PDB file of C-alpha atoms and ligand atoms in Angstrom:
ATOM      1  CA  MET A   1      41.458  29.404 -29.547  1.00 43.00           C
ATOM      2  CA  SER A   2      41.987  26.216 -27.579  1.00 43.00           C
ATOM      3  CA  ALA A   3      40.545  22.700 -27.644  1.00 44.00           C
ATOM      4  CA  ARG A   4      38.764  23.209 -24.314  1.00 47.00           C
ATOM      5  CA  PRO A   5      35.350  24.299 -25.740  1.00 46.00           C
ATOM      6  CA  ALA A   6      34.982  20.992 -27.657  1.00 46.00           C
ATOM      7  CA  ALA A   7      35.680  18.985 -24.515  1.00 44.00           C
ATOM      8  CA  SER A   8      33.193  21.063 -22.591  1.00 44.00           C
ATOM      9  CA  ARG A   9      30.515  20.538 -25.222  1.00 44.00           C
ATOM     10  CA  ARG A  10      31.112  16.755 -25.117  1.00 44.00           C
ATOM     11  CA  THR A  11      30.793  16.800 -21.352  1.00 41.00           C
ATOM     12  CA  VAL A  12      27.541  18.734 -21.562  1.00 40.00           C
ATOM     13  CA  LEU A  13      26.108  16.321 -24.160  1.00 40.00           C
ATOM     14  CA  ARG A  14      27.079  13.284 -22.064  1.00 43.00           C
ATOM     15  CA  GLY A  15      25.411  14.806 -19.042  1.00 40.00           C
ATOM     16  CA  ALA A  16      22.257  15.578 -20.999  1.00 39.00           C
ATOM     17  CA  ALA A  17      22.054  12.004 -22.290  1.00 40.00           C
ATOM     18  CA  LEU A  18      22.161  10.586 -18.754  1.00 40.00           C
ATOM     19  CA  THR A  19      19.754  13.030 -17.184  1.00 38.00           C
ATOM     20  CA  PRO A  20      16.462  11.396 -18.279  1.00 40.00           C
ATOM     21  CA  VAL A  21      17.468   8.011 -16.780  1.00 37.00           C
ATOM     22  CA  ALA A  22      18.561   9.607 -13.541  1.00 38.00           C
ATOM     23  CA  ALA A  23      15.367  11.640 -13.390  1.00 37.00           C
ATOM     24  CA  LEU A  24      13.312   8.438 -13.546  1.00 38.00           C
ATOM     25  CA  GLY A  25      15.260   6.968 -10.659  1.00 37.00           C
ATOM     26  CA  LEU A  26      15.878   3.745 -12.568  1.00 34.00           C
ATOM     27  CA  THR A  27      18.947   1.568 -12.733  1.00 35.00           C
ATOM     28  CA  ALA A  28      19.912  -1.094 -15.246  1.00 32.00           C
ATOM     29  CA  CYS A  29      18.824  -3.982 -12.990  1.00 31.00           C
ATOM     30  CA  GLY A  30      15.242  -2.744 -12.682  1.00 31.00           C
ATOM     31  CA  ARG A  31      15.623  -1.645  -9.090  1.00 44.00           C
ATOM     32  CA  THR A  32      14.892   1.915  -8.167  1.00 52.00           C
ATOM     33  CA  GLU A  33      17.346   4.223  -6.482  1.00 62.00           C
ATOM     34  CA  GLU A  34      15.025   4.136  -3.482  1.00 69.00           C
ATOM     35  CA  GLY A  35      15.668   0.411  -2.973  1.00 76.00           C
ATOM     36  CA  PRO A  36      14.478  -3.014  -4.055  1.00 83.00           C
ATOM     37  CA  ALA A  37      11.379  -3.330  -6.204  1.00 85.00           C
ATOM     38  CA  ARG A  38       8.149  -3.686  -4.237  1.00 87.00           C
ATOM     39  CA  LEU A  39       4.642  -4.574  -5.305  1.00 87.00           C
ATOM     40  CA  THR A  40       2.440  -1.565  -5.816  1.00 89.00           C
ATOM     41  CA  GLY A  41      -0.622  -3.445  -7.049  1.00 92.00           C
ATOM     42  CA  PRO A  42      -1.957  -6.927  -7.839  1.00 95.00           C
ATOM     43  CA  THR A  43       0.870  -9.020  -9.330  1.00 95.00           C
ATOM     44  CA  GLU A  44       0.773 -12.545 -10.719  1.00 96.00           C
ATOM     45  CA  LEU A  45       3.505 -14.641  -9.128  1.00 97.00           C
ATOM     46  CA  GLY A  46       3.038 -18.076 -10.697  1.00 96.00           C
ATOM     47  CA  PRO A  47       1.007 -21.275 -10.488  1.00 97.00           C
ATOM     48  CA  GLU A  48      -0.638 -22.000  -7.147  1.00 96.00           C
ATOM     49  CA  SER A  49       0.825 -25.508  -7.279  1.00 95.00           C
ATOM     50  CA  GLU A  50       4.338 -24.081  -6.752  1.00 95.00           C
ATOM     51  CA  VAL A  51       3.648 -23.630  -3.037  1.00 97.00           C
ATOM     52  CA  ALA A  52       3.396 -26.942  -1.203  1.00 95.00           C
ATOM     53  CA  GLU A  53       1.527 -27.552   2.063  1.00 96.00           C
ATOM     54  CA  ASN A  54       3.749 -26.659   5.003  1.00 96.00           C
ATOM     55  CA  GLY A  55       6.111 -25.075   2.501  1.00 97.00           C
ATOM     56  CA  ALA A  56       6.999 -21.720   1.011  1.00 98.00           C
ATOM     57  CA  LYS A  57       8.294 -20.239  -2.225  1.00 98.00           C
ATOM     58  CA  LEU A  58      10.369 -17.106  -2.589  1.00 98.00           C
ATOM     59  CA  TYR A  59       9.611 -14.945  -5.630  1.00 97.00           C
ATOM     60  CA  ARG A  60      12.877 -13.008  -5.834  1.00 95.00           C
ATOM     61  CA  ASP A  61      11.856 -10.856  -8.807  1.00 94.00           C
ATOM     62  CA  HIS A  62       8.950  -9.452  -6.790  1.00 95.00           C
ATOM     63  CA  ASN A  63      10.491  -9.631  -3.280  1.00 97.00           C
ATOM     64  CA  VAL A  64       7.581 -11.698  -2.014  1.00 97.00           C
ATOM     65  CA  VAL A  65       7.385 -15.041  -0.217  1.00 98.00           C
ATOM     66  CA  VAL A  66       4.222 -17.148  -0.181  1.00 98.00           C
ATOM     67  CA  SER A  67       3.654 -19.970   2.285  1.00 98.00           C
ATOM     68  CA  ARG A  68       0.889 -22.542   2.661  1.00 97.00           C
ATOM     69  CA  SER A  69      -0.138 -24.051   5.987  1.00 96.00           C
ATOM     70  CA  ALA A  70      -1.303 -27.638   6.508  1.00 95.00           C
ATOM     71  CA  ASP A  71      -4.931 -26.536   6.123  1.00 95.00           C
ATOM     72  CA  GLY A  72      -4.157 -24.852   2.804  1.00 94.00           C
ATOM     73  CA  THR A  73      -4.166 -21.253   4.034  1.00 96.00           C
ATOM     74  CA  LEU A  74      -1.868 -19.022   1.991  1.00 98.00           C
ATOM     75  CA  LYS A  75       0.158 -16.165   3.461  1.00 98.00           C
ATOM     76  CA  ALA A  76       2.466 -13.706   1.756  1.00 98.00           C
ATOM     77  CA  TYR A  77       5.137 -11.308   3.008  1.00 98.00           C
ATOM     78  CA  ASP A  78       7.280  -8.597   1.488  1.00 97.00           C
ATOM     79  CA  THR A  79      10.846  -9.948   1.658  1.00 98.00           C
ATOM     80  CA  VAL A  80      12.708  -6.668   1.794  1.00 97.00           C
ATOM     81  CA  CYS A  81      14.660  -6.998   5.037  1.00 97.00           C
ATOM     82  CA  THR A  82      13.393  -4.801   7.853  1.00 97.00           C
ATOM     83  CA  HIS A  83      16.932  -4.248   9.140  1.00 97.00           C
ATOM     84  CA  ALA A  84      18.511  -2.179   6.373  1.00 96.00           C
ATOM     85  CA  GLY A  85      16.449  -2.901   3.279  1.00 96.00           C
ATOM     86  CA  CYS A  86      18.344  -5.650   1.473  1.00 96.00           C
ATOM     87  CA  PRO A  87      16.271  -8.032  -0.627  1.00 97.00           C
ATOM     88  CA  VAL A  88      16.204 -11.416   1.101  1.00 97.00           C
ATOM     89  CA  ASN A  89      17.447 -13.901  -1.463  1.00 96.00           C
ATOM     90  CA  LYS A  90      17.564 -17.252   0.303  1.00 97.00           C
ATOM     91  CA  LEU A  91      14.835 -19.582   1.523  1.00 98.00           C
ATOM     92  CA  GLU A  92      15.662 -22.777   3.395  1.00 98.00           C
ATOM     93  CA  GLY A  93      12.437 -24.653   4.100  1.00 96.00           C
ATOM     94  CA  THR A  94      10.364 -21.854   5.574  1.00 97.00           C
ATOM     95  CA  ARG A  95      13.347 -19.863   6.904  1.00 98.00           C
ATOM     96  CA  LEU A  96      14.265 -16.702   4.996  1.00 98.00           C
ATOM     97  CA  ILE A  97      17.889 -15.551   5.256  1.00 98.00           C
ATOM     98  CA  CYS A  98      19.088 -12.038   4.485  1.00 98.00           C
ATOM     99  CA  PRO A  99      22.470 -11.903   2.706  1.00 97.00           C
ATOM    100  CA  CYS A 100      23.513  -8.558   4.162  1.00 97.00           C
ATOM    101  CA  HIS A 101      23.816  -9.109   7.918  1.00 97.00           C
ATOM    102  CA  GLY A 102      22.291 -12.544   8.486  1.00 97.00           C
ATOM    103  CA  SER A 103      18.826 -11.715   9.770  1.00 98.00           C
ATOM    104  CA  GLU A 104      16.388 -14.594   9.491  1.00 98.00           C
ATOM    105  CA  PHE A 105      12.603 -14.574   9.213  1.00 98.00           C
ATOM    106  CA  ASP A 106       9.845 -17.179   9.383  1.00 98.00           C
ATOM    107  CA  ALA A 107       8.189 -17.286   5.953  1.00 98.00           C
ATOM    108  CA  THR A 108       4.930 -18.522   7.503  1.00 97.00           C
ATOM    109  CA  THR A 109       4.534 -15.672  10.010  1.00 97.00           C
ATOM    110  CA  GLY A 110       6.964 -12.954   8.933  1.00 98.00           C
ATOM    111  CA  LYS A 111       8.471 -12.968  12.425  1.00 98.00           C
ATOM    112  CA  VAL A 112      12.152 -12.397  13.095  1.00 98.00           C
ATOM    113  CA  LEU A 113      14.027 -15.597  13.921  1.00 98.00           C
ATOM    114  CA  ARG A 114      17.481 -14.023  14.118  1.00 98.00           C
ATOM    115  CA  GLU A 115      18.621 -10.417  14.604  1.00 97.00           C
ATOM    116  CA  PRO A 116      19.896  -7.834  13.783  1.00 97.00           C
ATOM    117  CA  ALA A 117      16.410  -7.242  12.288  1.00 98.00           C
ATOM    118  CA  VAL A 118      13.813  -6.675  15.008  1.00 98.00           C
ATOM    119  CA  ALA A 119      10.674  -5.841  13.026  1.00 98.00           C
ATOM    120  CA  PRO A 120       8.659  -8.558  11.267  1.00 98.00           C
ATOM    121  CA  LEU A 121       8.239  -8.702   7.496  1.00 98.00           C
ATOM    122  CA  LYS A 122       5.321  -6.732   6.097  1.00 97.00           C
ATOM    123  CA  ALA A 123       2.286  -8.898   5.343  1.00 97.00           C
ATOM    124  CA  MET A 124       0.899  -8.868   1.808  1.00 97.00           C
ATOM    125  CA  ALA A 125      -2.500  -9.969   0.530  1.00 97.00           C
ATOM    126  CA  VAL A 126      -2.497 -13.118  -1.594  1.00 97.00           C
ATOM    127  CA  GLU A 127      -5.215 -14.972  -3.470  1.00 97.00           C
ATOM    128  CA  VAL A 128      -5.625 -17.522  -6.227  1.00 97.00           C
ATOM    129  CA  ARG A 129      -7.124 -16.437  -9.545  1.00 97.00           C
ATOM    130  CA  ASN A 130      -7.664 -19.195 -12.082  1.00 96.00           C
ATOM    131  CA  GLY A 131      -4.878 -21.263 -10.533  1.00 96.00           C
ATOM    132  CA  THR A 132      -2.421 -18.366 -10.376  1.00 97.00           C
ATOM    133  CA  LEU A 133      -1.125 -16.756  -7.196  1.00 98.00           C
ATOM    134  CA  VAL A 134      -1.751 -13.025  -7.113  1.00 97.00           C
ATOM    135  CA  ALA A 135      -0.170 -10.882  -4.389  1.00 97.00           C
ATOM    136  CA  LYS A 136      -0.735  -7.233  -3.581  1.00 95.00           C
ATOM    137  CA  PRO A 137      -0.074  -4.797  -0.774  1.00 94.00           C
ATOM    138  CA  GLN A 138      -2.557  -5.000   2.070  1.00 89.00           C
ATOM    139  CA  THR A 139      -4.965  -2.110   2.333  1.00 77.00           C
TER     140      THR A 139
HETATM  141  S1  LIG B   1      19.644  -5.730   5.752  1.00 70.47           S
HETATM  142 FE1  LIG B   1      19.024  -7.732   6.262  1.00 70.47          FE
HETATM  143  S2  LIG B   1      20.205  -8.233   7.995  1.00 70.47           S
HETATM  144 FE2  LIG B   1      20.791  -6.207   7.566  1.00 70.47          FE
END
């Protein structure tokens, strides 16, 4: 008899304990293995008052930016970079900046301001419900 069977059993148990998490495709930070979190349905972002006229606010937890034009019109875009899928994490005025390779996007139109990204950000639907911004994928 050797000590090898005990080590093998421990290895099997460790593998079994990790399997359910891996099967769900979840990681500790709440992102999925497929990439950054994305809205799949109506999601409350925060108070409408957080987005000023001619301004924008980046909701990093949801990967959404909301902007408001001078006439009060709200627009929202998915902020997962169209170049290679990094979550955009910086907003300067209405300019979104991707940390991975430096692409920049206009938060009021979704258009690319600086490559390497070439495709615009995906538009989202946004509305105000009882003073709260609610965004969702466009249908
Ligand atoms: S993933 Fe954003 S610039 Fe490459």
